[in-house]
Each structure stands twice: as C-alpha cells, then as structure tokens.
Amino acid sequence: MNHVSTYAAAATVGEPAANIGIFAVFVAITMVVVIRASRNNATAADFFTGGRGFSGPQNGIAIAGDYLSAASFLGIAGAIAVYGYDGFLYSIGFLVAWLVALLLVAEMLRNTGKFTMADVLSFRLKQGPVRTAAALTTLAVSLFYLLAQMAGAGGLVALLLDISSKSGQAVVIAVVGVLMIVYVLVGGMKGTTWVQIIKAVLLITGAALMTVMVFAKFGFNLSDILGSAQEHVTGSKNKAVAARDVLAPGAQYGGSATSKLNFLSLGLALVLGTAGLPHVLMRFYTVPTAKEARRSVVWAIGLIGAFYLFTLVLGYGAAAIVGPDRILAAAGGQNSAAPLLAFELGGVVLLGIISAVAFATILAVVAGLTITAATSFAHDIYAGVIKRGKVDDHKQVRVSRITAVVIGVIAIGLGILANGQNIAFLVALAFAVAAAANLPTILYSLFWKRFNTTGALFSMYGGLISTIVLIVFSPAVSGNKTAMLPSLDFDWFPLSNPGIVSIPLAFALGIIGTFLGPKDENPAVAAEMEVRSLTGVGAEKAVVH
C-alpha cells in the first residue's frame, strides 16, 4: 500500500511538471525541425510527398513512426498485461500484415501513382466517381484512426497530469489537435516525415530500454516474468481477472462461439487492413524509386517486428510488476500499463520520458493522418473532380491546408467522445474500414484486367457502408458498460469488429459490380498501367487523364 501512496504522491506533486517539461522540449525540437524542413516546400510534390527526397531506410523509419501508434505502445501493452496471450495477437496481426503490403502492394503502388491511393484506383477507370469514392474512404479511415489517437491522448494525460475530470481531458485533446494542425500547416509531408523519424527512434529506444530493465529485474529470465505475471493475475481481487490464464489462448477471445468469431474477425481486419491504410500507402510516394519503396518496407518490418517483441515483455512485465488491479484502477485504464511500468522501473524521470515519447507518438501519427486526409481531399476531390485537373500547385496546397484545419477540428470533437476507449480496439476498427473499403479495389485494379468502374464503386462504397453500419450497431458502440454510449442499447450485430462480414462482402461486390457494369476502360490505358506497375516506366507522369 505504501508504494501505491508513493505513486499517488508523485502523480500529484513532482510528476506533472516533469512530464510537461519533457514534452515541451520534444515539441520545441520537432517544431524547429518542421520549420527548417518547410523552407523547401515550393511545389505540391514537396508539400504532399516531401519532393520524393527520402531514402529507403529513412522512409522505413518514418513508416515505423507512422505505424507504431499510441495503440501499439499503450493499447497493446495494456491488452497483454490484462489478457496475456490474447493481447499479443494484436502485435502478431499488425506485423504479419506487412507481408501483404510488401508482396502485393508497395512496389506496384509506387510505380503507378503520384500522390495518393486514388491515383492508382482511378488510373484506368472513370476519374470523377472513383476519385470521389477513394477520397471518401481515405477520410473515413483517417478519422477512425484519429479517433484512436485522440482517445489515447486523453487517457494518457488523465494518468500523467492527474487530470481526472472529463472536461480537463477534453482541453488536452484539443491542445494535441491544435499542435497536429500546426505541424501539417507548417511542415507538409517533409516536416511530418522528420517528426515521424525522430519519434520512431525515441519510441523504439524507449521500449528497448524498458524491456532491458524488466529483464534485469527478473535476472534476464523470461520464464520468471511470465510466471510472476500469472501469479499477479491469479491474485487479483477482480474475480473475472483472477480466473484468467494469461499464458494460454482464450482469456479474451475464448469461450463462446461469438467470442471466437470476434477473434477471427479481428485477425482478418488486422492482417488485411495495413495494405489499405491510406496514410501508410502514401509513404511509398516519398521515395524516388520502387526499389527504395521495397527497401523502406523491409526496414519498416525489421523495426516494427523488434518493437512488437518488446511489447510482449512490457505487457507481461506490467502484469508482473504493477499488477492488473492497479492498471485497471488507473485513470487511463488498460492504456496506462506502460506508463505505470515506467514509473515502477525508473520513477518520475523514466515516467516523464516515456510519457513524452507516448505523446510524441500520438502527435506524429495524427500529423501523418491529417496530411493524408487533407492531400486526398485537395488532390482527388478538389483538383481531380471539381477542377478536372485544371488547377495549379499553389491552389492545391492551399485547399489541403484548409482541409487539415477542418479535419483537425472534427478529430478533436470525436476524440473527446471516444475518450476512455481501448485504443488498440479503436485502431482495429480503422483497419476493418481500410481492409473492406480499399484493399479489394487496390488488388482488383492492379491484378484484374476485366475490373471496371462499377466494380470499384460497388466494392468501395459497399465495403465502407457495411463496415460503418455494422460498427454502429455493434456492442462496441452501445448495449454494455464498456461501450462508447453505455446508456443506450441498439446493438443487434453481435461482433465488435465487423471484418469477417464486411471484407468478404467488399471482395464479392467488386466482382458483382464488374460483371453488372459496362466495360468502360480503355485497353491502351490498361496496358500502360500494367507496364508501369511492373516496371515503373513513366511513373512521374501519373496525372489526371
């Protein structure tokens, strides 16, 4: 008990100042980097893709920075600490997904497009409707992902600055949103990329340091860590937690058939979602060649794989050292496992550093998401559909900046609503939207000659609408204590993640639409796309036809 009261004292006296100070240093350094990077933003290509000036390794580190979100650090460590083996399934899903991106998407996408995913999808189809649909799916995925990051910011701040009131957390979510907007407005893709590189190095170094400290505490014996974690779980005052076997499958997704289906659905969304995430796909355009795109994915896989191995030790370490009862009782719930572990290992200083890294993680990812959504609207809807390609670079960038502000404001509002939710779960919903609304159309566009505009529209809108409808009527939104709207009850769809229904449906709708619709593609353009996707010849001319 004495240790708990020490923690409470630290939380209210020395710690908030230390956390804010370390975080302010990070913001100041990255802002200088962003302002320096922004001096070279002369064209739309500079603002949207960093002038394609990043090498494969640099872009690989930035991809890791983009991908290792607050969900990876806070959500997964918390899920492993509370559910053990089943929590680690998030790590496995997020990592395995990169093989799909590497083998099927990265190189061909870099060869075919210019700025956005819609460049590829509309290349040999009707520009207007396909670009509009692709921009809408991009905005939907980005908003779901932003929701998760903002919720993470609220929970983290609740723990670190001892702000227990929802209104206080809402103010902090708004501050994070404003900082994110500034990064994007000032730095564009170049500034955002450097923020992500700095953050990736800090995050992976911080996680590695904590992993070594956990190992040192248990004599570098993984069996002792796992055994101690199980002992703490079994000794929990919460009967539901005490009954769990965190070293075997089934603590979260075992038991009923619905629970097992939920797990299968989650796995499908995680493994297929990455190759459809617009903010990850857009990173392939920041390198000069397809070879560098491939190199960047290999670098990203190495860094991300190492990090997810660290989360295994951090999660079980948090269960063994902090205990599930203290984690669940903390202001941030599951999401506070990593910060609480940092406090136990290194006191106020390590907690301050790890908190600043977690904040940096949130800031870098939301900046990447915002520039992706803003670019998609400016390049695809404004330049491609409204102006039919007759627009200069300056106007595209201006529209992109206005869009970034609007998206930032919406993200702040939704983040306040989602505050307190498990962020690994919220990110899994973004993956479900990406896997259903984007991936089928990307694969059909690249690999199926018969594919047409009707098939693309059926697949994208069908995947997007079915995923969102099923999420809205799922237990994640209403009908139980842990839902977003716990006081309401309209959950007729039994699964928390809709991937198992919406992803196959989107693939099927793409086929149905293709055979129902007219053959509207130009064979010469289709042949050009095939050559370009495989060789990269003419990739710089990827403009509106």
Coordinates of C-alpha atoms in Angstrom, one line a residue, residues 76-390:
I76 CA -1.2 -3.5 -26.8
A77 CA 1.0 -3.3 -23.7
G78 CA -2.2 -2.9 -21.7
A79 CA -4.0 -5.7 -23.5
I80 CA -1.1 -8.1 -22.9
A81 CA -1.0 -7.0 -19.2
V82 CA -4.7 -7.7 -18.7
Y83 CA -5.4 -10.5 -21.1
G84 CA -1.9 -12.0 -21.8
Y85 CA -1.6 -14.2 -24.9
D86 CA -4.8 -12.8 -26.5
G87 CA -3.5 -9.3 -26.2
F88 CA -0.3 -10.3 -28.0
L89 CA -2.5 -11.3 -31.0
Y90 CA -2.7 -7.6 -31.9
S91 CA 1.1 -7.4 -32.2
I92 CA 1.1 -10.5 -34.4
G93 CA -1.7 -9.2 -36.6
F94 CA -0.2 -5.8 -37.0
L95 CA 3.2 -7.3 -38.0
V96 CA 2.1 -10.1 -40.3
A97 CA 0.0 -7.5 -42.2
W98 CA 3.2 -6.0 -43.6
L99 CA 3.9 -9.1 -45.6
V100 CA 0.7 -8.4 -47.6
A101 CA 1.8 -4.8 -48.1
L102 CA 5.3 -5.9 -49.2
L103 CA 4.4 -8.7 -51.5
L104 CA 1.3 -7.3 -53.2
V105 CA 1.1 -3.6 -52.9
A106 CA 4.2 -1.4 -52.1
E107 CA 6.2 -1.6 -55.3
M108 CA 3.3 -1.5 -57.8
L109 CA 1.6 1.3 -56.0
R110 CA 4.7 3.4 -56.0
N111 CA 5.1 2.8 -59.8
T112 CA 1.5 3.6 -60.7
G113 CA 0.5 6.6 -58.6
K114 CA 1.8 10.1 -57.9
F115 CA 0.4 11.5 -54.6
T116 CA -2.5 9.4 -53.3
M117 CA -4.1 5.9 -53.4
A118 CA -6.8 7.4 -55.7
D119 CA -4.2 8.0 -58.4
V120 CA -3.9 4.2 -58.7
L121 CA -7.6 3.3 -58.3
S122 CA -8.7 5.8 -61.0
F123 CA -5.8 5.2 -63.4
R124 CA -7.7 3.1 -65.9
L125 CA -11.3 3.8 -64.6
K126 CA -13.6 6.8 -64.7
Q127 CA -11.8 9.6 -62.9
G128 CA -14.6 11.5 -61.2
P129 CA -16.6 8.8 -59.4
V130 CA -13.6 6.6 -58.5
R131 CA -11.5 9.5 -57.1
T132 CA -14.5 10.7 -55.1
A133 CA -15.1 7.2 -53.6
A134 CA -11.3 6.8 -52.9
A135 CA -11.2 10.2 -51.2
L136 CA -14.2 9.4 -49.0
T137 CA -12.8 6.0 -47.9
T138 CA -9.5 7.8 -47.1
L139 CA -11.2 10.3 -45.0
A140 CA -13.2 7.6 -43.2
V141 CA -10.1 5.5 -42.3
S142 CA -8.2 8.6 -41.3
L143 CA -11.0 9.8 -39.0
F144 CA -11.3 6.4 -37.3
Y145 CA -7.6 6.3 -36.8
L146 CA -7.5 9.9 -35.5
L147 CA -10.3 8.9 -33.1
A148 CA -8.0 6.2 -31.5
Q149 CA -5.0 8.6 -31.2
M150 CA -7.1 11.4 -29.6
A151 CA -8.6 8.9 -27.2
G152 CA -5.1 7.8 -26.3
A153 CA -4.1 11.4 -25.7
G154 CA -7.0 11.8 -23.3
G155 CA -6.3 8.7 -21.3
L156 CA -2.6 9.3 -21.1
V157 CA -3.0 12.8 -19.8
A158 CA -5.5 11.7 -17.3
L159 CA -2.8 9.5 -15.8
L160 CA 0.2 11.7 -16.2
L161 CA -1.1 15.1 -15.2
D162 CA -3.6 13.8 -12.6
I163 CA -6.5 15.3 -14.6
S164 CA -9.5 13.1 -13.7
S165 CA -12.3 15.3 -15.0
K166 CA -13.6 14.7 -18.5
S167 CA -13.6 18.4 -19.2
G168 CA -9.9 18.7 -18.3
Q169 CA -9.0 15.7 -20.6
A170 CA -11.1 17.4 -23.3
V171 CA -8.9 20.5 -23.1
V172 CA -5.8 18.4 -23.5
I173 CA -7.2 16.5 -26.5
A174 CA -7.9 20.0 -28.1
V175 CA -4.3 21.0 -27.4
V176 CA -3.0 17.9 -29.1
G177 CA -5.3 18.6 -32.1
V178 CA -4.1 22.2 -32.4
L179 CA -0.4 21.1 -32.3
M180 CA -1.1 18.5 -35.0
I181 CA -2.7 21.1 -37.3
V182 CA 0.3 23.4 -36.8
Y183 CA 2.7 20.6 -37.8
V184 CA 0.8 19.9 -41.0
L185 CA 0.2 23.5 -42.0
V186 CA 3.8 24.5 -41.5
G187 CA 5.8 21.4 -42.5
G188 CA 3.7 19.5 -45.0
M189 CA 4.9 15.9 -45.7
K190 CA 8.6 16.8 -45.3
G191 CA 8.2 18.2 -41.8
T192 CA 5.8 15.4 -40.8
T193 CA 8.2 12.8 -42.0
W194 CA 11.0 14.2 -39.9
V195 CA 8.7 14.3 -36.9
Q196 CA 7.9 10.6 -37.5
I197 CA 11.6 9.6 -37.9
I198 CA 12.5 11.4 -34.6
K199 CA 9.5 9.8 -32.8
A200 CA 10.3 6.3 -34.2
V201 CA 13.8 6.4 -32.9
L202 CA 12.7 7.7 -29.5
L203 CA 9.8 5.1 -29.2
I204 CA 11.9 2.1 -30.2
T205 CA 14.8 3.2 -28.0
G206 CA 12.5 3.8 -25.0
A207 CA 10.7 0.5 -25.4
A208 CA 14.1 -1.3 -25.7
L209 CA 15.4 0.4 -22.5
M210 CA 12.3 -0.6 -20.6
T211 CA 12.5 -4.2 -21.9
V212 CA 16.1 -4.5 -20.7
M213 CA 15.1 -3.1 -17.3
V214 CA 12.2 -5.6 -17.0
F215 CA 14.6 -8.4 -17.9
A216 CA 17.2 -7.2 -15.4
K217 CA 14.6 -7.2 -12.6
F218 CA 13.9 -10.9 -13.2
G219 CA 17.5 -12.0 -13.8
F220 CA 17.1 -12.0 -17.6
N221 CA 14.7 -15.0 -17.3
L222 CA 11.6 -14.8 -19.4
S223 CA 10.0 -17.7 -17.6
D224 CA 10.2 -15.8 -14.3
I225 CA 8.5 -12.8 -15.9
L226 CA 5.7 -14.9 -17.3
G227 CA 5.3 -16.9 -14.0
S228 CA 5.2 -13.7 -11.9
A229 CA 2.6 -12.2 -14.3
Q230 CA 0.3 -15.2 -13.9
E231 CA 0.7 -15.1 -10.1
H232 CA -0.4 -11.4 -10.0
V233 CA -3.4 -12.1 -12.3
T234 CA -4.4 -15.1 -10.2
G235 CA -4.1 -13.0 -7.0
S236 CA -6.4 -10.2 -8.4
K237 CA -9.3 -9.0 -6.3
N238 CA -11.4 -9.0 -9.5
K239 CA -12.8 -12.5 -9.9
A240 CA -13.1 -12.2 -13.7
V241 CA -9.4 -11.3 -13.9
A242 CA -8.3 -13.8 -11.3
A243 CA -9.9 -16.7 -13.4
R244 CA -7.7 -15.9 -16.5
D245 CA -4.8 -18.0 -17.7
V246 CA -2.8 -15.3 -19.4
L247 CA -0.2 -17.7 -20.7
A248 CA -2.7 -19.6 -22.9
P249 CA -5.1 -18.5 -25.6
G250 CA -8.7 -17.7 -24.6
A251 CA -8.5 -15.1 -21.8
Q252 CA -10.2 -12.5 -24.1
Y253 CA -11.4 -14.4 -27.1
G254 CA -12.1 -17.9 -25.6
G255 CA -15.4 -19.4 -24.5
S256 CA -18.4 -18.6 -26.6
A257 CA -18.7 -19.1 -30.4
T258 CA -19.3 -15.3 -30.7
S259 CA -16.1 -14.6 -28.9
K260 CA -14.1 -16.9 -31.2
L261 CA -15.8 -15.3 -34.3
N262 CA -14.8 -11.9 -32.9
F263 CA -11.2 -13.0 -32.8
L264 CA -11.3 -14.3 -36.4
S265 CA -12.9 -11.0 -37.5
L266 CA -10.2 -9.0 -35.7
G267 CA -7.4 -11.1 -37.2
L268 CA -8.8 -10.6 -40.7
A269 CA -9.1 -6.8 -40.2
L270 CA -5.5 -6.5 -38.8
V271 CA -3.8 -8.7 -41.5
L272 CA -5.6 -7.2 -44.5
G273 CA -6.0 -3.7 -43.2
T274 CA -2.4 -2.4 -43.4
A275 CA -2.2 -2.8 -47.2
G276 CA -5.3 -0.5 -47.4
L277 CA -4.3 2.2 -44.9
P278 CA -4.0 5.5 -46.9
H279 CA -1.5 7.1 -44.6
V280 CA 0.8 4.1 -44.9
L281 CA 0.3 3.8 -48.7
M282 CA 1.1 7.5 -49.1
R283 CA 4.5 7.0 -47.6
F284 CA 5.5 4.9 -50.7
Y285 CA 5.4 8.1 -52.7
T286 CA 8.0 9.9 -50.6
V287 CA 10.9 7.8 -52.1
P288 CA 12.4 8.3 -55.6
T289 CA 12.0 4.7 -57.0
A290 CA 10.0 1.5 -56.5
K291 CA 13.3 -0.2 -55.3
E292 CA 13.5 2.3 -52.5
A293 CA 9.8 1.7 -51.7
R294 CA 10.6 -2.0 -51.3
R295 CA 13.7 -1.3 -49.2
S296 CA 11.6 1.0 -47.0
V297 CA 9.1 -1.7 -46.3
V298 CA 11.9 -4.2 -45.4
W299 CA 13.3 -1.6 -42.9
A300 CA 9.9 -1.0 -41.5
I301 CA 9.2 -4.7 -41.0
G302 CA 12.5 -5.1 -39.1
L303 CA 11.9 -2.1 -36.8
I304 CA 8.2 -2.9 -36.2
G305 CA 8.9 -6.6 -35.6
A306 CA 11.5 -5.7 -32.9
F307 CA 9.1 -3.2 -31.3
Y308 CA 6.3 -5.8 -31.1
L309 CA 8.7 -8.3 -29.4
F310 CA 9.4 -5.5 -26.8
T311 CA 5.6 -5.1 -26.2
L312 CA 5.4 -8.8 -25.2
V313 CA 7.9 -8.2 -22.4
L314 CA 6.4 -4.8 -21.5
G315 CA 2.9 -6.3 -21.3
Y316 CA 3.8 -9.3 -19.1
G317 CA 6.3 -7.1 -17.2
A318 CA 3.5 -4.7 -16.3
A319 CA 1.3 -7.6 -15.1
A320 CA 4.2 -8.9 -13.1
I321 CA 5.5 -5.7 -11.6
V322 CA 2.4 -3.4 -11.5
G323 CA -0.4 -5.9 -11.4
P324 CA -3.7 -5.9 -13.3
D325 CA -5.7 -4.4 -10.5
R326 CA -3.6 -1.2 -10.4
I327 CA -3.6 -1.0 -14.1
L328 CA -7.4 -1.2 -14.4
A329 CA -7.9 1.2 -11.5
A330 CA -5.7 3.9 -13.0
A331 CA -7.3 6.9 -14.8
G332 CA -6.3 5.6 -18.3
G333 CA -7.4 2.0 -17.7
Q334 CA -5.7 -0.6 -19.8
N335 CA -3.8 2.2 -21.7
S336 CA -1.9 3.1 -18.6
A337 CA 0.0 -0.2 -18.2
A338 CA 3.2 1.1 -20.0
P339 CA 3.4 4.5 -18.1
L340 CA 2.8 2.7 -14.7
L341 CA 5.5 0.2 -15.6
A342 CA 7.9 3.1 -16.4
F343 CA 7.2 4.7 -13.0
E344 CA 7.9 1.4 -11.2
L345 CA 11.2 0.9 -13.2
G346 CA 12.6 4.4 -13.2
G347 CA 10.5 6.7 -11.1
V348 CA 9.4 10.1 -12.1
V349 CA 12.2 10.7 -14.6
L350 CA 11.6 7.5 -16.7
L351 CA 7.8 8.0 -16.5
G352 CA 8.3 11.6 -17.8
I353 CA 10.5 10.4 -20.7
I354 CA 8.1 7.5 -21.6
S355 CA 5.1 9.8 -21.4
A356 CA 6.8 12.4 -23.6
V357 CA 7.5 9.6 -26.1
A358 CA 3.9 8.4 -26.0
F359 CA 2.7 12.0 -26.6
A360 CA 5.2 12.3 -29.4
T361 CA 3.8 9.0 -30.8
I362 CA 0.3 10.5 -30.8
L363 CA 1.4 13.8 -32.3
A364 CA 3.4 12.2 -35.1
V365 CA 0.7 9.7 -36.1
V366 CA -2.1 12.3 -36.1
A367 CA 0.0 14.7 -38.2
G368 CA 0.6 11.9 -40.7
L369 CA -3.1 11.0 -40.8
T370 CA -4.1 14.6 -41.2
I371 CA -1.8 15.4 -44.1
T372 CA -3.0 12.2 -45.8
A373 CA -6.7 13.1 -45.5
A374 CA -6.0 16.7 -46.5
T375 CA -4.0 15.7 -49.5
S376 CA -6.7 13.2 -50.6
F377 CA -9.3 15.9 -50.5
A378 CA -7.2 18.6 -52.2
H379 CA -5.6 16.3 -54.9
D380 CA -8.5 13.9 -55.5
I381 CA -11.8 15.8 -54.9
Y382 CA -10.8 19.4 -55.5
A383 CA -8.1 19.1 -58.2
G384 CA -9.3 15.8 -59.8
V385 CA -13.1 16.0 -59.6
I386 CA -14.2 19.7 -59.1
K387 CA -11.4 21.3 -61.2
R388 CA -10.9 18.3 -63.6
G389 CA -7.1 18.6 -63.3
K390 CA -7.1 22.3 -64.3

